[in-house]
Tab-separated table of C-alpha atoms in Angstrom:
chain	number	residue	atom	x	y	z
A	5	UNK	CA	21.625	171.168	-37.547
A	6	UNK	CA	24.377	171.335	-34.949
A	7	UNK	CA	24.088	168.700	-32.194
A	8	UNK	CA	23.862	171.404	-29.496
A	9	UNK	CA	21.043	173.163	-31.355
A	10	UNK	CA	19.153	169.856	-31.623
A	11	UNK	CA	19.617	169.224	-27.924
A	12	UNK	CA	18.450	172.723	-26.977
A	13	UNK	CA	15.356	172.373	-29.158
A	14	UNK	CA	14.607	168.959	-27.667
A	15	UNK	CA	14.926	170.312	-24.113
A	16	UNK	CA	12.737	173.313	-24.966
A	17	UNK	CA	10.019	170.993	-26.293
A	18	UNK	CA	10.134	168.926	-23.125
A	19	UNK	CA	9.888	172.036	-20.944
A	20	UNK	CA	6.916	173.315	-22.967
A	21	UNK	CA	5.126	169.990	-22.495
A	22	UNK	CA	5.848	170.024	-18.759
A	23	UNK	CA	4.632	173.627	-18.441
A	24	UNK	CA	1.410	172.837	-20.296
A	25	UNK	CA	0.750	169.880	-18.043
A	26	UNK	CA	1.511	171.983	-14.986
A	27	UNK	CA	-0.847	174.739	-16.212
A	28	UNK	CA	-3.668	172.251	-16.727
A	29	UNK	CA	-3.064	170.742	-13.300
A	30	UNK	CA	-3.126	174.175	-11.648
A	31	UNK	CA	-6.383	175.157	-13.305
A	32	UNK	CA	-8.013	171.843	-12.477
A	33	UNK	CA	-6.983	172.370	-8.850
A	34	UNK	CA	-8.440	175.895	-8.892
A	35	UNK	CA	-11.779	174.645	-10.253
A	36	UNK	CA	-11.861	171.820	-7.702
A	37	UNK	CA	-11.322	174.330	-4.892
A	38	UNK	CA	-14.087	176.533	-6.285
A	39	UNK	CA	-16.530	173.633	-6.411
A	40	UNK	CA	-15.619	172.700	-2.852
A	41	UNK	CA	-15.489	176.121	-1.149
A	42	UNK	CA	-17.287	178.451	-3.557
A	43	UNK	CA	-14.289	180.814	-3.686
A	44	UNK	CA	-10.487	180.869	-3.942
A	45	UNK	CA	-7.800	183.268	-2.761
A	46	UNK	CA	-4.796	184.232	-4.912
A	47	UNK	CA	-2.300	184.298	-2.034
A	48	UNK	CA	-3.406	180.892	-0.756
A	49	UNK	CA	-3.266	179.329	-4.212
A	50	UNK	CA	0.208	180.786	-4.772
A	51	UNK	CA	1.489	179.039	-1.638
A	52	UNK	CA	-0.349	175.765	-2.295
A	53	UNK	CA	0.853	175.467	-5.899
A	54	UNK	CA	4.301	177.008	-5.341
A	55	UNK	CA	3.938	179.571	-8.133
A	56	UNK	CA	3.848	183.356	-8.199
A	57	UNK	CA	0.675	185.330	-7.614
A	58	UNK	CA	1.073	186.696	-11.158
A	59	UNK	CA	0.778	183.123	-12.494
A	60	UNK	CA	-2.375	182.533	-10.449
A	61	UNK	CA	-3.889	185.802	-11.678
A	62	UNK	CA	-3.214	184.717	-15.251
A	63	UNK	CA	-4.882	181.370	-14.547
A	64	UNK	CA	-7.946	183.092	-13.100
A	65	UNK	CA	-8.115	185.479	-16.049
A	66	UNK	CA	-8.052	182.591	-18.528
A	67	UNK	CA	-10.695	180.663	-16.605
A	68	UNK	CA	-12.915	183.738	-16.432
A	69	UNK	CA	-12.579	184.201	-20.192
A	70	UNK	CA	-13.934	180.672	-20.541
A	71	UNK	CA	-16.797	181.670	-18.183
A	72	UNK	CA	-15.738	179.111	-15.556
A	73	UNK	CA	-15.497	181.574	-12.652
A	74	UNK	CA	-16.016	185.218	-11.692
A	75	UNK	CA	-12.962	187.274	-10.731
A	76	UNK	CA	-13.235	188.987	-7.367
A	77	UNK	CA	-10.843	191.158	-5.412
A	78	UNK	CA	-8.034	188.923	-4.155
A	79	UNK	CA	-9.326	185.802	-5.882
A	80	UNK	CA	-12.413	184.428	-7.587
A	81	UNK	CA	-15.866	183.033	-6.842
A	82	UNK	CA	-17.787	180.139	-8.287
A	83	UNK	CA	-20.068	180.994	-11.167
A	84	UNK	CA	-23.474	179.384	-11.389
A	85	UNK	CA	-24.890	179.955	-14.828
A	86	UNK	CA	-28.544	180.714	-15.447
A	87	UNK	CA	-28.830	179.116	-18.842
A	88	UNK	CA	-32.481	178.124	-18.955
A	89	UNK	CA	-35.202	180.537	-19.984
A	90	UNK	CA	-38.029	179.161	-17.833
A	91	UNK	CA	-41.725	179.701	-18.454
A	92	UNK	CA	-43.258	182.298	-16.146
A	93	UNK	CA	-45.656	179.655	-14.791
A	94	UNK	CA	-42.639	177.675	-13.547
A	95	UNK	CA	-41.002	180.770	-12.055
A	96	UNK	CA	-44.193	181.561	-10.134
A	97	UNK	CA	-43.713	178.393	-8.094
A	98	UNK	CA	-40.133	179.205	-7.092
A	99	UNK	CA	-39.519	181.023	-3.768
A	100	UNK	CA	-42.996	182.508	-3.776
A	101	UNK	CA	-42.919	183.568	-0.113
A	102	UNK	CA	-39.678	185.524	-0.520
A	103	UNK	CA	-41.020	187.274	-3.620
A	104	UNK	CA	-44.162	188.269	-1.739
A	105	UNK	CA	-42.138	189.930	1.045
A	106	UNK	CA	-39.940	191.648	-1.529
A	107	UNK	CA	-43.053	193.006	-3.229
A	108	UNK	CA	-44.395	194.386	0.057
A	109	UNK	CA	-41.083	196.124	0.797
A	110	UNK	CA	-40.838	197.526	-2.730
A	111	UNK	CA	-44.281	199.131	-2.659
A	112	UNK	CA	-43.236	201.315	0.298
A	113	UNK	CA	-40.827	203.101	-2.061
A	114	UNK	CA	-43.659	204.209	-4.360
A	115	UNK	CA	-45.356	207.562	-3.708
A	116	UNK	CA	-48.602	208.982	-5.047
A	117	UNK	CA	-47.977	210.721	-8.346
A	118	UNK	CA	-44.987	208.576	-9.305
A	119	UNK	CA	-44.451	207.268	-12.802
A	120	UNK	CA	-42.876	203.825	-12.462
A	121	UNK	CA	-41.782	201.001	-14.722
A	122	UNK	CA	-42.541	197.399	-13.813
A	123	UNK	CA	-40.321	195.012	-15.727
A	124	UNK	CA	-41.671	191.583	-16.613
A	125	UNK	CA	-41.075	188.927	-13.972
A	126	UNK	CA	-42.724	187.107	-11.108
A	127	UNK	CA	-41.231	189.420	-8.448
A	128	UNK	CA	-42.556	192.577	-10.112
A	129	UNK	CA	-45.868	190.773	-10.467
A	130	UNK	CA	-45.956	190.389	-6.677
A	131	UNK	CA	-45.198	194.090	-6.349
A	132	UNK	CA	-48.150	195.030	-8.575
A	133	UNK	CA	-50.476	193.091	-6.238
A	134	UNK	CA	-49.459	195.271	-3.274
A	135	UNK	CA	-50.216	198.755	-4.673
A	136	UNK	CA	-53.439	199.278	-2.736
A	137	UNK	CA	-54.979	202.686	-3.447
A	138	UNK	CA	-51.805	204.449	-4.634
A	139	UNK	CA	-52.449	206.888	-7.470
A	140	UNK	CA	-49.636	206.326	-9.944
A	141	UNK	CA	-48.771	205.742	-13.593
A	142	UNK	CA	-47.294	202.345	-14.442
A	143	UNK	CA	-45.405	201.617	-17.634
A	144	UNK	CA	-45.018	197.879	-18.147
A	145	UNK	CA	-44.292	195.358	-20.855
A	146	UNK	CA	-45.585	192.475	-18.707
A	147	UNK	CA	-48.987	191.051	-19.631
A	148	UNK	CA	-49.481	189.450	-16.225
A	149	UNK	CA	-48.924	192.845	-14.566
A	150	UNK	CA	-51.279	194.532	-17.047
A	151	UNK	CA	-54.011	192.039	-16.182
A	152	UNK	CA	-53.548	192.660	-12.459
A	153	UNK	CA	-53.761	196.434	-12.842
A	154	UNK	CA	-56.626	196.502	-15.345
A	155	UNK	CA	-59.243	196.791	-12.588
A	156	UNK	CA	-57.380	199.392	-10.528
A	157	UNK	CA	-59.087	202.798	-10.843
A	158	UNK	CA	-56.112	204.703	-9.368
A	159	UNK	CA	-53.461	203.300	-11.698
A	160	UNK	CA	-52.909	204.582	-15.222
A	161	UNK	CA	-51.285	201.825	-17.301
A	162	UNK	CA	-49.088	202.531	-20.330
A	163	UNK	CA	-48.180	199.546	-22.531
A	164	UNK	CA	-45.311	199.747	-25.073
A	165	UNK	CA	-45.544	198.041	-28.439
A	166	UNK	CA	-43.505	195.037	-29.447
A	167	UNK	CA	-44.091	191.356	-29.976
A	168	UNK	CA	-45.076	188.815	-27.343
A	169	UNK	CA	-42.530	186.523	-25.726
A	170	UNK	CA	-44.782	183.713	-24.607
A	171	UNK	CA	-42.361	182.275	-22.054
A	172	UNK	CA	-42.219	185.511	-20.069
A	173	UNK	CA	-45.580	187.003	-21.167
A	174	UNK	CA	-43.668	190.174	-22.058
A	175	UNK	CA	-43.563	192.578	-24.995
A	176	UNK	CA	-40.074	193.025	-26.459
A	177	UNK	CA	-38.340	194.157	-29.634
A	178	UNK	CA	-37.547	197.410	-31.412
A	179	UNK	CA	-41.098	198.766	-31.232
A	180	UNK	CA	-41.148	198.333	-27.442
A	181	UNK	CA	-37.734	200.001	-27.096
A	182	UNK	CA	-38.692	202.954	-29.296
A	183	UNK	CA	-41.934	203.435	-27.387
A	184	UNK	CA	-40.179	203.546	-24.009
A	185	UNK	CA	-37.758	206.228	-25.211
A	186	UNK	CA	-40.687	208.672	-25.287
A	187	UNK	CA	-40.996	208.643	-21.494
A	188	UNK	CA	-39.131	209.680	-18.361
A	189	UNK	CA	-39.827	207.752	-15.172
A	190	UNK	CA	-39.271	208.265	-11.481
A	191	UNK	CA	-38.509	204.648	-10.606
A	192	UNK	CA	-37.768	201.375	-12.348
A	193	UNK	CA	-38.485	198.095	-10.585
A	194	UNK	CA	-36.318	195.546	-12.351
A	195	UNK	CA	-36.374	191.772	-11.871
A	196	UNK	CA	-33.290	189.813	-12.945
A	197	UNK	CA	-32.228	186.189	-13.427
A	198	UNK	CA	-28.620	186.694	-12.397
A	199	UNK	CA	-26.822	189.271	-10.263
A	200	UNK	CA	-23.212	189.621	-9.152
A	201	UNK	CA	-21.476	192.554	-7.516
A	202	UNK	CA	-18.547	191.957	-9.868
A	203	UNK	CA	-20.291	191.011	-13.120
A	204	UNK	CA	-23.579	192.925	-12.857
A	205	UNK	CA	-27.114	192.037	-13.968
A	206	UNK	CA	-28.015	189.448	-16.591
A	207	UNK	CA	-30.880	187.520	-18.168
A	208	UNK	CA	-31.141	184.501	-20.517
A	209	UNK	CA	-32.844	186.488	-23.309
A	210	UNK	CA	-30.960	189.049	-25.406
A	211	UNK	CA	-34.041	191.102	-26.344
A	212	UNK	CA	-35.158	191.320	-22.720
A	213	UNK	CA	-31.673	192.632	-21.881
A	214	UNK	CA	-31.862	195.292	-24.610
A	215	UNK	CA	-35.250	196.462	-23.349
A	216	UNK	CA	-34.011	196.531	-19.738
A	217	UNK	CA	-31.134	198.798	-20.792
A	218	UNK	CA	-33.627	201.266	-22.267
A	219	UNK	CA	-35.687	201.108	-19.066
A	220	UNK	CA	-32.597	201.970	-17.029
A	221	UNK	CA	-31.712	204.879	-19.324
A	222	UNK	CA	-35.096	206.612	-18.864
A	223	UNK	CA	-35.396	206.095	-15.093
A	224	UNK	CA	-34.284	208.443	-12.352
A	225	UNK	CA	-33.935	205.628	-9.823
A	226	UNK	CA	-33.232	201.930	-10.520
A	227	UNK	CA	-34.495	199.426	-7.968
A	228	UNK	CA	-33.655	195.742	-8.439
A	229	UNK	CA	-36.138	193.312	-6.905
A	230	UNK	CA	-34.747	189.790	-6.692
A	231	UNK	CA	-34.705	186.868	-4.294
A	232	UNK	CA	-31.342	185.759	-2.924
A	233	UNK	CA	-31.094	182.645	-5.119
A	234	UNK	CA	-30.129	184.904	-8.056
A	235	UNK	CA	-26.868	186.128	-6.485
A	236	UNK	CA	-23.495	184.963	-7.828
A	237	UNK	CA	-25.221	183.823	-10.999
A	238	UNK	CA	-24.935	185.184	-14.492
A	239	UNK	CA	-26.623	184.404	-17.749
A	240	UNK	CA	-26.210	184.873	-21.483
A	241	UNK	CA	-27.210	188.517	-21.882
A	242	UNK	CA	-25.604	191.347	-19.886
A	243	UNK	CA	-28.009	194.084	-18.734
A	244	UNK	CA	-25.988	196.536	-16.655
A	245	UNK	CA	-23.208	196.864	-14.105
A	246	UNK	CA	-24.034	197.485	-10.463
A	247	UNK	CA	-22.984	201.138	-10.664
A	248	UNK	CA	-26.241	201.754	-12.556
A	249	UNK	CA	-28.314	200.483	-9.604
A	250	UNK	CA	-29.561	202.593	-6.701
A	251	UNK	CA	-31.332	200.034	-4.512
A	252	UNK	CA	-31.643	196.244	-4.242
A	253	UNK	CA	-34.509	194.591	-2.409
A	254	UNK	CA	-33.916	190.940	-1.573
A	255	UNK	CA	-34.259	188.435	1.279
A	256	UNK	CA	-31.902	187.480	4.100
A	257	UNK	CA	-30.299	184.701	2.055
A	258	UNK	CA	-28.099	187.207	0.210
A	259	UNK	CA	-24.419	186.159	0.591
A	260	UNK	CA	-22.640	188.379	3.115
A	261	UNK	CA	-19.754	189.148	0.766
A	262	UNK	CA	-22.158	190.274	-1.955
A	263	UNK	CA	-24.080	192.518	0.448
A	264	UNK	CA	-20.846	194.112	1.670
A	265	UNK	CA	-19.578	194.748	-1.873
A	266	UNK	CA	-22.884	196.296	-2.898
A	267	UNK	CA	-23.069	198.555	0.150
A	268	UNK	CA	-19.434	199.596	-0.318
A	269	UNK	CA	-20.381	200.575	-3.876
A	270	UNK	CA	-23.018	202.933	-2.455
A	271	UNK	CA	-26.033	200.728	-3.200
A	272	UNK	CA	-28.851	200.565	-0.683
A	273	UNK	CA	-29.617	196.936	0.215
A	274	UNK	CA	-33.053	196.320	1.725
A	275	UNK	CA	-33.712	192.931	3.329
A	276	UNK	CA	-37.384	191.973	2.997
A	277	UNK	CA	-38.306	189.256	5.476
A	278	UNK	CA	-41.268	188.738	7.810
A	279	UNK	CA	-40.764	190.832	10.945
């Protein structure tokens, strides 16, 4: 090999090594900023790291592919993963007061004669306690909700088939999905484990996510009931994007940027707090 060719190859190898190190350093810096501030801005990072905004966008894209952040307009936000599929008894103890207020606000959206779906979850369970004397039909796969409504003379309860998930006390699987496809509902009240204006709705269990998708498909109006701790979090199984949601009922802890994005997307955001 000619001496100049060897030199050029040697220099190219050095430059590749330097670029790789620089790339790693940039991405470490980005993650450190996210952990510190919860969000980063492309323009600011471009100035701080003395690289083009295109380079920063590529860094953010790669980090998002590795599920280390969530891309947002003009930058990115910190992702908090919901990886654990908790027992419903444990969930009942978490943010109980907020869930109770959310349930009270949600019940005001139900009218006599409605056919509604109550998804499994502790927030929808609180909603089922607040129905009073409303005359409605409830379709639910949640055993705890079924037990609460069993004594209500004004509520007709329809239970899909499926097998029992003991952690969530819910019926899931192909039989449950096929059963739901036979109905059309006025309103779906959906509880989630993770919600992001950019990523959408998610849950730790794949079969729960599949069933939730069917629920959305047969409902005229989709109402998400979730406390504010679930925002900017995402989990294993994707349920739906926010453009499939009509209303979100939550508490005042919802991040301002999330509320603004949701409202700009045409979603009604109801804050349920003690007045």
